[in-house]
Amino acid sequence: MGKRLALQHHGIEASRLVLGCMGLGGGWDREPVTQAHVKQAHEAVEAALSAGINMFDHADIYTLGKAEEVFGRVLKERPGLREEIILQSKCGIRFEEGPGRPGRYDFSKEHILSSVDGILQRLGTEYLDILLLHRPDPLMEPEEVAEAFAQLKRSGKVKGFGVSNMSGGQMRFLQSALDEPLLVNQLELNLAKLDWVDAGVHVNQAAGTGVSFPDGTLEYCRSEKVQVQAWGPLARGLFTGRDLAGESDAVRATAALVAELAEARGVPREAVVLAWLMRHPAGIQPVLGTVKPQRIADCAEALKVELTREEWYSLYVSSRGERLP
Ligand SMILES: NC(=O)c1ccc[n+]([C@@H]2O[C@H](COP(=O)([O-])OP(=O)(O)OC[C@H]3O[C@@H](n4cnc5c(N)ncnc54)[C@H](OP(=O)(O)O)[C@@H]3O)[C@@H](O)[C@H]2O)c1
């Protein structure tokens, strides 16, 4: 029941939880990386490893490259670590670079290849375990992406490939041109943003017309053994202690229910919120956005929690704020 990770079908022994590294490296600016940022990265990595986490998620854009840069410092200062972990990064998003060079998505072969060179250089490693295309590029040519992937695979720079924020239809289209199986789709999934559950529940109903989650995406991933990863899994702390001033009654009631379930089990609230995601049979891998050691440890307690069907539905319906159809 959702226990086996799809990645295992591809021979990748990843932990159930992934540490997201978007919070490392300081601000999204051109200020240099400091010793404090390196220390923070060391502490986050240590907390993750202690919690049994062996997979780390990056993107070339995070803190404008500094997240990868500080992580590279950690790898350099911890010899042997690189081989023990699964490193994932993403490319394809380009920020505005002055007049005539707007913010854009770029799945051209040239951009994918040069992005990977930048990622490897910042991380100070010779290979990435998994490269994700960050957001769908409307100008994507699957054959061109296939050429880039084949070249990266041949050169040993990237071992496996995946996508992020893509629909099942987009994946099927891209996959048709690839020699390699897509291994991952990383999507925003959590207890606050419920479109991914509502889409299935509201089939054939007027209430479903406003649901934005692309039909068949989770089903495609499950049947094709694509690892579903959840970004934003903690809903940025909405149900686990963040200030709720101005939030709806449904959010307050759900935060209270999370607290009640956590107390009954003697676990932190984060464990309940993540266990809710992991109870879904898609075998979701939450990508944690916190870099605080204590919160990382709290999140890891989710592995001890198995919610009942009744608890899962109670949380879902509470957060929906309305009864099931
Ligand atoms: N593929 C994509 O398009 C995409 C987009 C965004 C992110 N990501 C990836 O997914 C990871 C997670 O995303 P996310 O950061 O949005 O997820 P998240 O895990 O839902 O949120 C983490 C953020 O919430 C804060 N937070 C958690 N609990 C809190 C509480 N009780 N009170 C106050 N603040 C709290 C954390 O702060 P503290 O650090 O203080 O704990 C952190 O800033 C990222 O690191 C990145 O790797 C991918």
mmCIF file of N, CA and C in Angstrom, residues 9 13 61 75 88 96 107 118 124 194 208 225 251 254 268 272 277 279 293:
data_model
loop_
_atom_site.group_PDB
_atom_site.id
_atom_site.type_symbol
_atom_site.label_atom_id
_atom_site.label_comp_id
_atom_site.label_asym_id
_atom_site.label_seq_id
_atom_site.Cartn_x
_atom_site.Cartn_y
_atom_site.Cartn_z
ATOM 1 N N HIS A 9 11.968 0.443 -8.286
ATOM 2 C CA HIS A 9 11.775 -0.355 -9.503
ATOM 3 C C HIS A 9 12.873 -0.059 -10.522
ATOM 4 N N GLU A 13 17.863 3.129 -4.532
ATOM 5 C CA GLU A 13 17.453 2.913 -3.139
ATOM 6 C C GLU A 13 17.406 4.246 -2.386
ATOM 7 N N ILE A 61 18.481 27.179 -10.060
ATOM 8 C CA ILE A 61 18.078 28.548 -9.697
ATOM 9 C C ILE A 61 18.041 28.814 -8.187
ATOM 10 N N LEU A 75 30.044 18.710 0.448
ATOM 11 C CA LEU A 75 30.566 17.475 -0.169
ATOM 12 C C LEU A 75 32.088 17.458 -0.112
ATOM 13 N N GLN A 88 19.823 15.089 -6.746
ATOM 14 C CA GLN A 88 18.900 15.446 -7.826
ATOM 15 C C GLN A 88 18.945 16.959 -8.006
ATOM 16 N N GLU A 96 14.773 36.605 -15.911
ATOM 17 C CA GLU A 96 15.000 37.733 -16.811
ATOM 18 C C GLU A 96 16.468 38.146 -16.760
ATOM 19 N N PHE A 107 13.999 24.416 -22.779
ATOM 20 C CA PHE A 107 14.357 22.987 -22.879
ATOM 21 C C PHE A 107 15.187 22.739 -24.134
ATOM 22 N N GLY A 118 26.962 23.697 -15.350
ATOM 23 C CA GLY A 118 26.966 24.650 -14.231
ATOM 24 C C GLY A 118 26.629 23.969 -12.908
ATOM 25 N N GLY A 124 30.428 20.518 -7.369
ATOM 26 C CA GLY A 124 31.757 19.910 -7.281
ATOM 27 C C GLY A 124 31.690 18.399 -7.386
ATOM 28 N N LEU A 194 -5.407 20.960 -2.386
ATOM 29 C CA LEU A 194 -6.006 19.623 -2.520
ATOM 30 C C LEU A 194 -6.460 19.272 -3.925
ATOM 31 N N GLY A 208 -16.221 19.902 -10.150
ATOM 32 C CA GLY A 208 -14.883 19.568 -10.615
ATOM 33 C C GLY A 208 -14.372 20.479 -11.714
ATOM 34 N N LYS A 225 5.413 3.565 -13.247
ATOM 35 C CA LYS A 225 6.476 3.484 -12.237
ATOM 36 C C LYS A 225 7.340 4.763 -12.207
ATOM 37 N N VAL A 251 -8.891 25.966 7.795
ATOM 38 C CA VAL A 251 -7.464 25.844 8.134
ATOM 39 C C VAL A 251 -7.294 25.688 9.644
ATOM 40 N N THR A 254 -8.416 22.267 10.734
ATOM 41 C CA THR A 254 -7.480 21.226 10.286
ATOM 42 C C THR A 254 -6.209 21.262 11.127
ATOM 43 N N PRO A 268 5.472 14.771 16.614
ATOM 44 C CA PRO A 268 5.308 16.183 16.237
ATOM 45 C C PRO A 268 4.233 16.334 15.149
ATOM 46 N N VAL A 272 2.357 14.106 11.252
ATOM 47 C CA VAL A 272 0.989 13.796 10.831
ATOM 48 C C VAL A 272 0.725 14.343 9.421
ATOM 49 N N LEU A 277 0.235 12.631 3.480
ATOM 50 C CA LEU A 277 0.684 12.532 2.078
ATOM 51 C C LEU A 277 1.141 11.108 1.759
ATOM 52 N N ARG A 279 0.276 8.342 3.074
ATOM 53 C CA ARG A 279 -0.780 7.318 3.134
ATOM 54 C C ARG A 279 -1.375 7.069 1.742
ATOM 55 N N PRO A 293 17.547 21.798 11.670
ATOM 56 C CA PRO A 293 17.784 20.422 12.129
ATOM 57 C C PRO A 293 16.637 19.847 12.952
#
